Amino acid sequence: MAHETRGNEMENSTTSNSATSKLLSPYSRPLIRNAWYCAAWADELGETLLARRILDWPILLYRTESGDPTALLDICPHKLAPMHLGRREGDNVVCGYHGLTFNQHGTCVRNPQGNQIIPPQAKLRSFPVVERFEVIWIWMGAPELAGPSQIADFSDIGAPDRKTVRGGHRVESNYMLMVENLMDLGHALFLHGQSAGTANVELAESKVFQENGAVMDQRLYRGIAAPFTFASYVNRHDEKVDFWTDITWRAPSLIQNYAGVSPPGQARDPASAIFQVGSHMLTPETQHTTHYFYAHSRNYALEDPEADAVYKTWQRKALKEEDSLMAEAIERNVPDASAMGVDMVMLSTDVSGFRVNRILDELAAAEQ
Ligand code: FES
Ligand SMILES: [Fe+2]
């Protein structure tokens, strides 16, 4: 059952050391393997061999001729050649070094060398993959634990009653720096102060709660000027609105941000609200780098290319040039902070990030 906190829980946990906590470990915590991650956008995958490092393992991705997504370890078991340097042959992959050939399940089906005997251990590890919500989801942990029903509902992406603008880039930081960034929209007032148009605005309501393993952080601002992403689409430019951001995190690094505006007093009313759902999927490439996939799906101005451009600009400026640059700068600070024993302090608005880290500590411990 959901329960609510306004910071007391975290403060109680931290008052013993004056609201400080040695939380450098989130950025070096072992990566969680038993989870579904976004490996690629569905339209990135085709006939050609796509090499992508995921959770610090080299992965080879492609589609079979019938369109099924396939993920195999990108290491040939003969002399360890990267399989992506080889070529497709029907649904099979032929190693570019000596020609060992593997099918889409990773089974070796041909040895063109010498006696042509296939050693029984000649196989490529294969990984469960599912195509859903325009995403190729991959499971990097124990295959027997992979259930497609565990994939979070990202059905806003590409939904027919929404207009979706997608994007993605690589971030040179541990994925948790971006998770914490997305769970903590307090930073928007400062880091995005100019671009979001919400600087110096007071928070009217804020609550954090947990439900079925998810952490929710919901915030509401009353009677403010519409943030710039919505400003052109409210009836009058000088109109005051209620503005909310309802964030849901699911382990380890999937975040949805339902944000919208409505006439004052009608926050979250589907009849009068214009809103967008931000879908954020952070896939560790390594311990220190991240594949960041995102989509904004709006319920207004569906055919308006200018609205598309607003979100494209937001993705480039806020997500890439502001959030990711900050995460990368922090990543570079982590070794110095660790070496110099800097204690991280937490603020009352960090409750949701605190809960996320606590859940991930438990998940990581369970996998060790
Ligand atoms: S390294 Fe792949 S066949 Fe030799
Ligand atoms: Fe941000």
mmCIF file of C-alpha atoms and ligand atoms in Angstrom:
data_model
loop_
_atom_site.group_PDB
_atom_site.id
_atom_site.type_symbol
_atom_site.label_atom_id
_atom_site.label_comp_id
_atom_site.label_asym_id
_atom_site.label_seq_id
_atom_site.Cartn_x
_atom_site.Cartn_y
_atom_site.Cartn_z
ATOM 1 C CA MET A 1 0.000 0.000 0.000
ATOM 2 C CA ALA A 2 1.222 3.491 -0.774
ATOM 3 C CA HIS A 3 2.326 5.674 2.040
ATOM 4 C CA GLU A 4 3.448 9.207 2.071
ATOM 5 C CA THR A 5 6.366 11.111 3.455
ATOM 6 C CA ARG A 6 7.369 14.723 3.399
ATOM 7 C CA GLY A 7 10.962 14.179 4.272
ATOM 8 C CA ASN A 8 10.657 13.013 7.856
ATOM 9 C CA GLU A 9 11.703 9.481 7.055
ATOM 10 C CA MET A 10 14.920 10.579 5.427
ATOM 11 C CA GLU A 11 15.616 13.185 8.080
ATOM 12 C CA ASN A 12 15.095 10.573 10.793
ATOM 13 C CA SER A 13 17.529 8.321 8.989
ATOM 14 C CA THR A 14 20.146 10.991 8.807
ATOM 15 C CA THR A 15 19.792 13.172 11.892
ATOM 16 C CA SER A 16 22.254 10.956 13.718
ATOM 17 C CA ASN A 17 24.985 12.431 11.535
ATOM 18 C CA SER A 18 23.539 15.896 11.006
ATOM 19 C CA ALA A 19 21.713 15.123 7.779
ATOM 20 C CA THR A 20 24.866 13.949 6.091
ATOM 21 C CA SER A 21 25.408 10.598 4.510
ATOM 22 C CA LYS A 22 28.299 8.877 2.829
ATOM 23 C CA LEU A 23 26.431 8.283 -0.382
ATOM 24 C CA LEU A 24 29.324 8.067 -2.783
ATOM 25 C CA SER A 25 28.526 4.403 -3.221
ATOM 26 C CA PRO A 26 25.554 4.972 -5.570
ATOM 27 C CA TYR A 27 28.025 5.723 -8.354
ATOM 28 C CA SER A 28 30.121 2.615 -7.783
ATOM 29 C CA ARG A 29 27.338 0.216 -6.792
ATOM 30 C CA PRO A 30 27.512 -3.006 -8.829
ATOM 31 C CA LEU A 31 25.281 -2.828 -11.890
ATOM 32 C CA ILE A 32 21.927 -4.595 -11.502
ATOM 33 C CA ARG A 33 21.675 -7.437 -14.028
ATOM 34 C CA ASN A 34 18.278 -8.981 -13.323
ATOM 35 C CA ALA A 35 16.219 -6.284 -14.989
ATOM 36 C CA TRP A 36 14.888 -5.219 -18.371
ATOM 37 C CA TYR A 37 16.874 -2.444 -20.008
ATOM 38 C CA CYS A 38 16.395 -0.501 -23.205
ATOM 39 C CA ALA A 39 19.025 -1.888 -25.577
ATOM 40 C CA ALA A 40 17.961 0.211 -28.559
ATOM 41 C CA TRP A 41 15.032 1.933 -30.201
ATOM 42 C CA ALA A 42 13.173 -0.609 -32.295
ATOM 43 C CA ASP A 43 13.932 1.265 -35.511
ATOM 44 C CA GLU A 44 17.673 1.149 -34.825
ATOM 45 C CA LEU A 45 17.590 -2.582 -35.396
ATOM 46 C CA GLY A 46 17.639 -4.089 -38.857
ATOM 47 C CA GLU A 47 19.620 -6.487 -40.974
ATOM 48 C CA THR A 48 22.970 -4.970 -40.180
ATOM 49 C CA LEU A 49 24.916 -6.026 -37.118
ATOM 50 C CA LEU A 50 24.716 -3.468 -34.319
ATOM 51 C CA ALA A 51 27.412 -3.607 -31.623
ATOM 52 C CA ARG A 52 26.543 -1.983 -28.308
ATOM 53 C CA ARG A 53 28.136 -2.296 -24.895
ATOM 54 C CA ILE A 54 25.483 -2.894 -22.234
ATOM 55 C CA LEU A 55 26.210 -3.375 -18.513
ATOM 56 C CA ASP A 56 29.856 -3.594 -19.466
ATOM 57 C CA TRP A 57 29.381 -6.566 -21.786
ATOM 58 C CA PRO A 58 29.751 -6.363 -25.580
ATOM 59 C CA ILE A 59 26.418 -7.207 -27.188
ATOM 60 C CA LEU A 60 25.576 -7.904 -30.828
ATOM 61 C CA LEU A 61 22.058 -6.940 -31.907
ATOM 62 C CA TYR A 62 20.203 -7.658 -35.149
ATOM 63 C CA ARG A 63 16.878 -8.803 -36.530
ATOM 64 C CA THR A 64 16.247 -12.171 -38.096
ATOM 65 C CA GLU A 65 14.689 -12.277 -41.551
ATOM 66 C CA SER A 66 11.268 -12.664 -39.913
ATOM 67 C CA GLY A 67 11.943 -9.500 -37.883
ATOM 68 C CA ASP A 68 12.649 -11.022 -34.467
ATOM 69 C CA PRO A 69 15.171 -9.047 -32.424
ATOM 70 C CA THR A 70 18.257 -11.018 -31.421
ATOM 71 C CA ALA A 71 20.973 -10.305 -28.857
ATOM 72 C CA LEU A 72 24.162 -12.347 -28.648
ATOM 73 C CA LEU A 73 27.484 -11.885 -26.896
ATOM 74 C CA ASP A 74 29.755 -10.083 -29.352
ATOM 75 C CA ILE A 75 32.738 -12.374 -28.726
ATOM 76 C CA CYS A 76 33.577 -15.351 -30.928
ATOM 77 C CA PRO A 77 34.576 -18.333 -28.752
ATOM 78 C CA HIS A 78 37.398 -19.295 -31.164
ATOM 79 C CA LYS A 79 39.903 -16.429 -30.965
ATOM 80 C CA LEU A 80 37.608 -13.846 -29.340
ATOM 81 C CA ALA A 81 37.018 -11.776 -32.485
ATOM 82 C CA PRO A 82 34.131 -9.302 -32.213
ATOM 83 C CA MET A 83 31.264 -10.928 -34.088
ATOM 84 C CA HIS A 84 30.060 -7.567 -35.429
ATOM 85 C CA LEU A 85 33.133 -7.544 -37.682
ATOM 86 C CA GLY A 86 31.654 -10.547 -39.466
ATOM 87 C CA ARG A 87 28.588 -10.723 -41.677
ATOM 88 C CA ARG A 88 25.026 -11.927 -41.842
ATOM 89 C CA GLU A 89 24.138 -15.097 -43.751
ATOM 90 C CA GLY A 90 20.387 -15.528 -43.539
ATOM 91 C CA ASP A 91 19.558 -15.536 -39.824
ATOM 92 C CA ASN A 92 23.108 -16.613 -38.980
ATOM 93 C CA VAL A 93 26.215 -14.586 -38.186
ATOM 94 C CA VAL A 94 29.547 -15.564 -39.724
ATOM 95 C CA CYS A 95 32.674 -14.646 -37.778
ATOM 96 C CA GLY A 96 34.903 -12.350 -39.831
ATOM 97 C CA TYR A 97 38.112 -14.077 -38.687
ATOM 98 C CA HIS A 98 37.829 -17.834 -39.504
ATOM 99 C CA GLY A 99 34.186 -18.194 -40.423
ATOM 100 C CA LEU A 100 32.590 -20.018 -37.485
ATOM 101 C CA THR A 101 28.899 -19.516 -38.072
ATOM 102 C CA PHE A 102 26.244 -19.143 -35.374
ATOM 103 C CA ASN A 103 22.461 -19.086 -35.568
ATOM 104 C CA GLN A 104 20.226 -16.529 -33.818
ATOM 105 C CA HIS A 105 20.241 -18.650 -30.653
ATOM 106 C CA GLY A 106 24.042 -18.577 -30.511
ATOM 107 C CA THR A 107 24.459 -22.222 -31.548
ATOM 108 C CA CYS A 108 27.452 -22.889 -33.808
ATOM 109 C CA VAL A 109 26.123 -24.399 -37.030
ATOM 110 C CA ARG A 110 29.244 -24.428 -39.224
ATOM 111 C CA ASN A 111 33.012 -24.726 -38.940
ATOM 112 C CA PRO A 112 34.592 -24.150 -42.367
ATOM 113 C CA GLN A 113 38.111 -24.918 -41.047
ATOM 114 C CA GLY A 114 40.127 -28.175 -40.999
ATOM 115 C CA ASN A 115 38.089 -31.260 -40.037
ATOM 116 C CA GLN A 116 34.970 -29.057 -39.857
ATOM 117 C CA ILE A 117 34.000 -30.561 -36.495
ATOM 118 C CA ILE A 118 32.077 -28.133 -34.306
ATOM 119 C CA PRO A 119 33.471 -28.161 -30.746
ATOM 120 C CA PRO A 120 30.546 -28.614 -28.334
ATOM 121 C CA GLN A 121 31.485 -25.514 -26.338
ATOM 122 C CA ALA A 122 31.460 -23.327 -29.481
ATOM 123 C CA LYS A 123 28.487 -21.089 -28.744
ATOM 124 C CA LEU A 124 27.617 -17.473 -28.238
ATOM 125 C CA ARG A 125 25.690 -16.537 -25.128
ATOM 126 C CA SER A 126 22.257 -15.266 -26.099
ATOM 127 C CA PHE A 127 20.164 -12.793 -24.132
ATOM 128 C CA PRO A 128 16.373 -12.532 -23.790
ATOM 129 C CA VAL A 129 15.020 -9.630 -25.854
ATOM 130 C CA VAL A 130 11.493 -8.307 -26.292
ATOM 131 C CA GLU A 131 10.245 -5.616 -28.681
ATOM 132 C CA ARG A 132 7.577 -3.476 -27.020
ATOM 133 C CA PHE A 133 6.654 0.243 -26.934
ATOM 134 C CA GLU A 134 9.092 0.971 -29.819
ATOM 135 C CA VAL A 135 11.901 -0.295 -27.599
ATOM 136 C CA ILE A 136 14.134 -3.379 -27.766
ATOM 137 C CA TRP A 137 14.273 -4.563 -24.155
ATOM 138 C CA ILE A 138 17.156 -6.765 -23.062
ATOM 139 C CA TRP A 139 17.621 -8.905 -19.948
ATOM 140 C CA MET A 140 21.278 -9.148 -18.905
ATOM 141 C CA GLY A 141 20.838 -11.393 -15.859
ATOM 142 C CA ALA A 142 19.791 -14.967 -15.197
ATOM 143 C CA PRO A 143 17.639 -15.906 -18.227
ATOM 144 C CA GLU A 144 15.281 -18.066 -16.170
ATOM 145 C CA LEU A 145 14.220 -14.940 -14.234
ATOM 146 C CA ALA A 146 13.319 -12.946 -17.353
ATOM 147 C CA GLY A 147 9.575 -12.503 -17.705
ATOM 148 C CA PRO A 148 8.217 -10.159 -20.361
ATOM 149 C CA SER A 149 5.325 -9.277 -18.022
ATOM 150 C CA GLN A 150 7.877 -7.501 -15.806
ATOM 151 C CA ILE A 151 8.507 -4.891 -18.503
ATOM 152 C CA ALA A 152 7.184 -1.557 -17.273
ATOM 153 C CA ASP A 153 4.305 0.078 -19.136
ATOM 154 C CA PHE A 154 5.831 2.602 -21.524
ATOM 155 C CA SER A 155 2.798 2.609 -23.801
ATOM 156 C CA ASP A 156 2.787 6.418 -24.048
ATOM 157 C CA ILE A 157 5.683 6.099 -26.488
ATOM 158 C CA GLY A 158 4.136 6.187 -29.941
ATOM 159 C CA ALA A 159 0.535 5.969 -28.632
ATOM 160 C CA PRO A 160 -1.966 6.993 -31.337
ATOM 161 C CA ASP A 161 -3.542 9.717 -29.172
ATOM 162 C CA ARG A 162 -0.146 11.275 -28.432
ATOM 163 C CA LYS A 163 2.607 12.804 -30.498
ATOM 164 C CA THR A 164 5.968 11.390 -29.527
ATOM 165 C CA VAL A 165 9.346 13.035 -30.053
ATOM 166 C CA ARG A 166 12.203 10.646 -29.322
ATOM 167 C CA GLY A 167 15.919 11.009 -28.860
ATOM 168 C CA GLY A 168 18.965 9.672 -27.155
ATOM 169 C CA HIS A 169 22.608 10.253 -26.464
ATOM 170 C CA ARG A 170 25.531 8.834 -24.527
ATOM 171 C CA VAL A 171 26.454 10.292 -21.164
ATOM 172 C CA GLU A 172 29.935 9.989 -19.698
ATOM 173 C CA SER A 173 28.718 9.323 -16.190
ATOM 174 C CA ASN A 174 27.428 6.500 -14.042
ATOM 175 C CA TYR A 175 23.718 6.003 -14.754
ATOM 176 C CA MET A 176 22.764 6.898 -11.168
ATOM 177 C CA LEU A 177 23.822 10.487 -11.697
ATOM 178 C CA MET A 178 21.128 10.771 -14.362
ATOM 179 C CA VAL A 179 18.574 8.807 -12.304
ATOM 180 C CA GLU A 180 19.093 11.172 -9.375
ATOM 181 C CA ASN A 181 18.868 14.121 -11.736
ATOM 182 C CA LEU A 182 15.497 12.967 -13.052
ATOM 183 C CA MET A 183 14.136 12.174 -9.582
ATOM 184 C CA ASP A 184 15.062 15.616 -8.341
ATOM 185 C CA LEU A 185 13.286 18.269 -10.328
ATOM 186 C CA GLY A 186 14.356 20.864 -7.789
ATOM 187 C CA HIS A 187 17.352 21.249 -10.068
ATOM 188 C CA ALA A 188 15.091 22.480 -12.871
ATOM 189 C CA LEU A 189 14.676 25.830 -11.172
ATOM 190 C CA PHE A 190 18.414 26.405 -11.316
ATOM 191 C CA LEU A 191 19.996 24.256 -13.970
ATOM 192 C CA HIS A 192 17.128 24.884 -16.411
ATOM 193 C CA GLY A 193 16.033 28.200 -14.890
ATOM 194 C CA GLN A 194 16.191 30.074 -18.147
ATOM 195 C CA SER A 195 15.073 27.371 -20.494
ATOM 196 C CA ALA A 196 12.092 26.151 -18.450
ATOM 197 C CA GLY A 197 10.857 29.573 -17.389
ATOM 198 C CA THR A 198 10.127 28.326 -13.877
ATOM 199 C CA ALA A 199 12.852 30.083 -11.874
ATOM 200 C CA ASN A 200 11.862 31.546 -8.503
ATOM 201 C CA VAL A 201 8.624 29.617 -8.327
ATOM 202 C CA GLU A 202 7.462 28.169 -5.014
ATOM 203 C CA LEU A 203 6.332 24.588 -4.631
ATOM 204 C CA ALA A 204 2.687 24.292 -3.492
ATOM 205 C CA GLU A 205 2.542 20.542 -2.906
ATOM 206 C CA SER A 206 5.095 17.771 -2.774
ATOM 207 C CA LYS A 207 4.780 14.142 -1.852
ATOM 208 C CA VAL A 208 6.840 11.012 -2.210
ATOM 209 C CA PHE A 209 5.473 7.504 -1.886
ATOM 210 C CA GLN A 210 6.195 3.920 -2.880
ATOM 211 C CA GLU A 211 3.890 1.487 -4.626
ATOM 212 C CA ASN A 212 4.685 -2.007 -5.938
ATOM 213 C CA GLY A 213 8.408 -1.361 -5.888
ATOM 214 C CA ALA A 214 8.073 1.982 -7.698
ATOM 215 C CA VAL A 215 8.954 5.354 -6.171
ATOM 216 C CA MET A 216 6.717 8.297 -6.993
ATOM 217 C CA ASP A 217 7.609 11.949 -6.550
ATOM 218 C CA GLN A 218 4.740 14.336 -7.226
ATOM 219 C CA ARG A 219 5.003 18.107 -7.195
ATOM 220 C CA LEU A 220 2.523 20.883 -7.897
ATOM 221 C CA TYR A 221 2.953 24.585 -8.521
ATOM 222 C CA ARG A 222 -0.150 26.797 -8.399
ATOM 223 C CA GLY A 223 -0.982 29.938 -10.330
ATOM 224 C CA ILE A 224 2.252 30.334 -12.234
ATOM 225 C CA ALA A 225 3.162 31.285 -15.778
ATOM 226 C CA ALA A 226 3.202 28.183 -17.967
ATOM 227 C CA PRO A 227 6.667 26.635 -18.461
ATOM 228 C CA PHE A 228 7.973 27.318 -21.939
ATOM 229 C CA THR A 229 7.186 23.871 -23.346
ATOM 230 C CA PHE A 230 3.472 24.578 -22.770
ATOM 231 C CA ALA A 231 3.381 28.369 -22.954
ATOM 232 C CA SER A 232 2.301 28.702 -26.583
ATOM 233 C CA TYR A 233 -0.500 26.207 -26.115
ATOM 234 C CA VAL A 234 -2.440 27.737 -23.231
ATOM 235 C CA ASN A 235 -5.185 30.060 -24.399
ATOM 236 C CA ARG A 236 -3.592 33.327 -23.399
ATOM 237 C CA HIS A 237 0.088 33.921 -22.885
ATOM 238 C CA ASP A 238 -0.404 35.860 -19.654
ATOM 239 C CA GLU A 239 -2.693 33.168 -18.255
ATOM 240 C CA LYS A 240 -1.720 31.613 -14.932
ATOM 241 C CA VAL A 241 -1.798 27.843 -14.704
ATOM 242 C CA ASP A 242 -1.317 24.991 -12.298
ATOM 243 C CA PHE A 243 1.768 23.010 -13.285
ATOM 244 C CA TRP A 244 2.635 19.535 -12.006
ATOM 245 C CA THR A 245 5.343 16.935 -12.414
ATOM 246 C CA ASP A 246 4.483 13.387 -11.364
ATOM 247 C CA ILE A 247 7.564 11.218 -11.574
ATOM 248 C CA THR A 248 7.606 7.438 -11.346
ATOM 249 C CA TRP A 249 10.824 5.468 -11.010
ATOM 250 C CA ARG A 250 11.071 1.720 -11.521
ATOM 251 C CA ALA A 251 14.196 -0.254 -10.794
ATOM 252 C CA PRO A 252 16.835 0.129 -11.779
ATOM 253 C CA SER A 253 16.678 3.114 -14.119
ATOM 254 C CA LEU A 254 13.319 3.631 -15.819
ATOM 255 C CA ILE A 255 11.599 6.937 -15.188
ATOM 256 C CA GLN A 256 8.360 8.462 -16.394
ATOM 257 C CA ASN A 257 7.577 12.107 -15.846
ATOM 258 C CA TYR A 258 3.952 13.098 -16.351
ATOM 259 C CA ALA A 259 3.986 16.890 -16.524
ATOM 260 C CA GLY A 260 1.208 19.221 -17.494
ATOM 261 C CA VAL A 261 -0.642 22.466 -17.054
ATOM 262 C CA SER A 262 -4.296 23.216 -16.450
ATOM 263 C CA PRO A 263 -6.421 26.199 -15.450
ATOM 264 C CA PRO A 264 -5.818 27.045 -11.782
ATOM 265 C CA GLY A 265 -7.569 24.605 -9.453
ATOM 266 C CA GLN A 266 -7.882 21.902 -12.109
ATOM 267 C CA ALA A 267 -4.482 20.254 -11.839
ATOM 268 C CA ARG A 268 -4.336 16.775 -13.378
ATOM 269 C CA ASP A 269 -7.894 17.038 -14.723
ATOM 270 C CA PRO A 270 -7.684 15.055 -17.981
ATOM 271 C CA ALA A 271 -10.529 17.088 -19.511
ATOM 272 C CA SER A 272 -8.759 20.424 -19.269
ATOM 273 C CA ALA A 273 -5.070 19.546 -18.969
ATOM 274 C CA ILE A 274 -2.470 19.681 -21.640
ATOM 275 C CA PHE A 275 0.389 17.404 -20.700
ATOM 276 C CA GLN A 276 3.290 15.321 -21.855
ATOM 277 C CA VAL A 277 4.743 12.088 -20.571
ATOM 278 C CA GLY A 278 8.517 11.998 -20.559
ATOM 279 C CA SER A 279 9.863 8.449 -20.826
ATOM 280 C CA HIS A 280 13.471 8.140 -19.700
ATOM 281 C CA MET A 281 15.431 4.907 -19.964
ATOM 282 C CA LEU A 282 18.984 4.842 -18.657
ATOM 283 C CA THR A 283 21.030 1.834 -19.641
ATOM 284 C CA PRO A 284 24.513 1.517 -18.179
ATOM 285 C CA GLU A 285 27.066 1.138 -20.942
ATOM 286 C CA THR A 286 29.821 0.720 -18.352
ATOM 287 C CA GLN A 287 30.133 1.651 -14.690
ATOM 288 C CA HIS A 288 31.050 5.158 -15.827
ATOM 289 C CA THR A 289 29.038 5.697 -19.030
ATOM 290 C CA THR A 290 25.355 5.507 -19.906
ATOM 291 C CA HIS A 291 23.070 5.134 -22.915
ATOM 292 C CA TYR A 292 20.263 7.651 -22.367
ATOM 293 C CA PHE A 293 17.046 7.029 -24.343
ATOM 294 C CA TYR A 294 14.131 9.457 -23.998
ATOM 295 C CA ALA A 295 10.761 10.281 -25.509
ATOM 296 C CA HIS A 296 8.219 13.015 -24.922
ATOM 297 C CA SER A 297 4.630 12.076 -25.728
ATOM 298 C CA ARG A 298 2.176 14.983 -25.649
ATOM 299 C CA ASN A 299 -1.629 15.079 -25.774
ATOM 300 C CA TYR A 300 -1.896 18.433 -27.593
ATOM 301 C CA ALA A 301 -0.835 20.037 -30.887
ATOM 302 C CA LEU A 302 -0.456 16.557 -32.352
ATOM 303 C CA GLU A 303 0.140 17.766 -35.901
ATOM 304 C CA ASP A 304 2.159 20.850 -35.048
ATOM 305 C CA PRO A 305 5.810 20.733 -36.180
ATOM 306 C CA GLU A 306 6.577 23.754 -34.004
ATOM 307 C CA ALA A 307 5.567 21.738 -30.938
ATOM 308 C CA ASP A 308 7.862 18.959 -32.142
ATOM 309 C CA ALA A 309 10.638 21.534 -32.373
ATOM 310 C CA VAL A 310 9.969 22.719 -28.810
ATOM 311 C CA TYR A 311 10.588 19.178 -27.539
ATOM 312 C CA LYS A 312 13.582 18.627 -29.801
ATOM 313 C CA THR A 313 15.067 21.824 -28.387
ATOM 314 C CA TRP A 314 14.254 20.740 -24.829
ATOM 315 C CA GLN A 315 15.937 17.392 -25.391
ATOM 316 C CA ARG A 316 19.043 18.975 -26.852
ATOM 317 C CA LYS A 317 19.342 21.863 -24.429
ATOM 318 C CA ALA A 318 18.001 20.570 -21.101
ATOM 319 C CA LEU A 319 18.676 16.839 -21.282
ATOM 320 C CA LYS A 320 21.943 16.945 -23.198
ATOM 321 C CA GLU A 321 23.610 20.302 -22.684
ATOM 322 C CA GLU A 322 22.444 20.936 -19.122
ATOM 323 C CA ASP A 323 21.581 17.670 -17.291
ATOM 324 C CA SER A 324 24.157 15.439 -18.938
ATOM 325 C CA LEU A 325 26.944 17.994 -18.781
ATOM 326 C CA MET A 326 26.298 18.393 -15.054
ATOM 327 C CA ALA A 327 26.254 14.609 -14.545
ATOM 328 C CA GLU A 328 29.550 14.309 -16.429
ATOM 329 C CA ALA A 329 31.110 17.090 -14.365
ATOM 330 C CA ILE A 330 29.979 15.375 -11.156
ATOM 331 C CA GLU A 331 31.347 12.057 -12.408
ATOM 332 C CA ARG A 332 34.756 13.709 -12.731
ATOM 333 C CA ASN A 333 34.415 15.016 -9.155
ATOM 334 C CA VAL A 334 33.575 11.667 -7.591
ATOM 335 C CA PRO A 335 37.160 10.344 -7.256
ATOM 336 C CA ASP A 336 38.349 13.605 -5.684
ATOM 337 C CA ALA A 337 35.355 13.746 -3.345
ATOM 338 C CA SER A 338 35.987 10.173 -2.342
ATOM 339 C CA ALA A 339 39.723 10.708 -1.825
ATOM 340 C CA MET A 340 39.135 13.835 0.236
ATOM 341 C CA GLY A 341 36.350 12.311 2.335
ATOM 342 C CA VAL A 342 33.667 14.796 1.326
ATOM 343 C CA ASP A 343 30.395 13.972 3.130
ATOM 344 C CA MET A 344 27.390 14.362 0.849
ATOM 345 C CA VAL A 345 24.528 16.256 2.474
ATOM 346 C CA MET A 346 20.891 15.590 1.682
ATOM 347 C CA LEU A 347 18.053 18.074 1.500
ATOM 348 C CA SER A 348 14.398 17.430 2.276
ATOM 349 C CA THR A 349 13.702 17.431 -1.466
ATOM 350 C CA ASP A 350 16.056 14.477 -1.966
ATOM 351 C CA VAL A 351 13.608 11.991 -0.413
ATOM 352 C CA SER A 352 12.785 10.174 -3.630
ATOM 353 C CA GLY A 353 16.430 9.825 -4.649
ATOM 354 C CA PHE A 354 17.178 8.500 -1.176
ATOM 355 C CA ARG A 355 14.473 5.849 -1.511
ATOM 356 C CA VAL A 356 15.676 4.860 -4.980
ATOM 357 C CA ASN A 357 19.197 4.368 -3.681
ATOM 358 C CA ARG A 358 17.966 2.308 -0.744
ATOM 359 C CA ILE A 359 15.986 -0.025 -3.037
ATOM 360 C CA LEU A 360 18.927 -0.378 -5.425
ATOM 361 C CA ASP A 361 21.268 -1.188 -2.541
ATOM 362 C CA GLU A 362 18.930 -4.061 -1.650
ATOM 363 C CA LEU A 363 18.695 -5.288 -5.243
ATOM 364 C CA ALA A 364 22.449 -5.123 -5.728
ATOM 365 C CA ALA A 365 23.073 -6.962 -2.460
ATOM 366 C CA ALA A 366 20.640 -9.702 -3.531
ATOM 367 C CA GLU A 367 22.639 -10.241 -6.739
ATOM 368 C CA GLN A 368 26.045 -10.522 -5.041
HETATM 369 S S1 FES B 1 37.801 -15.882 -34.077
HETATM 370 FE FE1 FES B 1 35.864 -16.369 -34.822
HETATM 371 S S2 FES B 1 36.187 -18.058 -36.105
HETATM 372 FE FE2 FES B 1 38.144 -17.605 -35.332
HETATM 373 FE FE FE B 2 16.921 18.300 -15.873
#
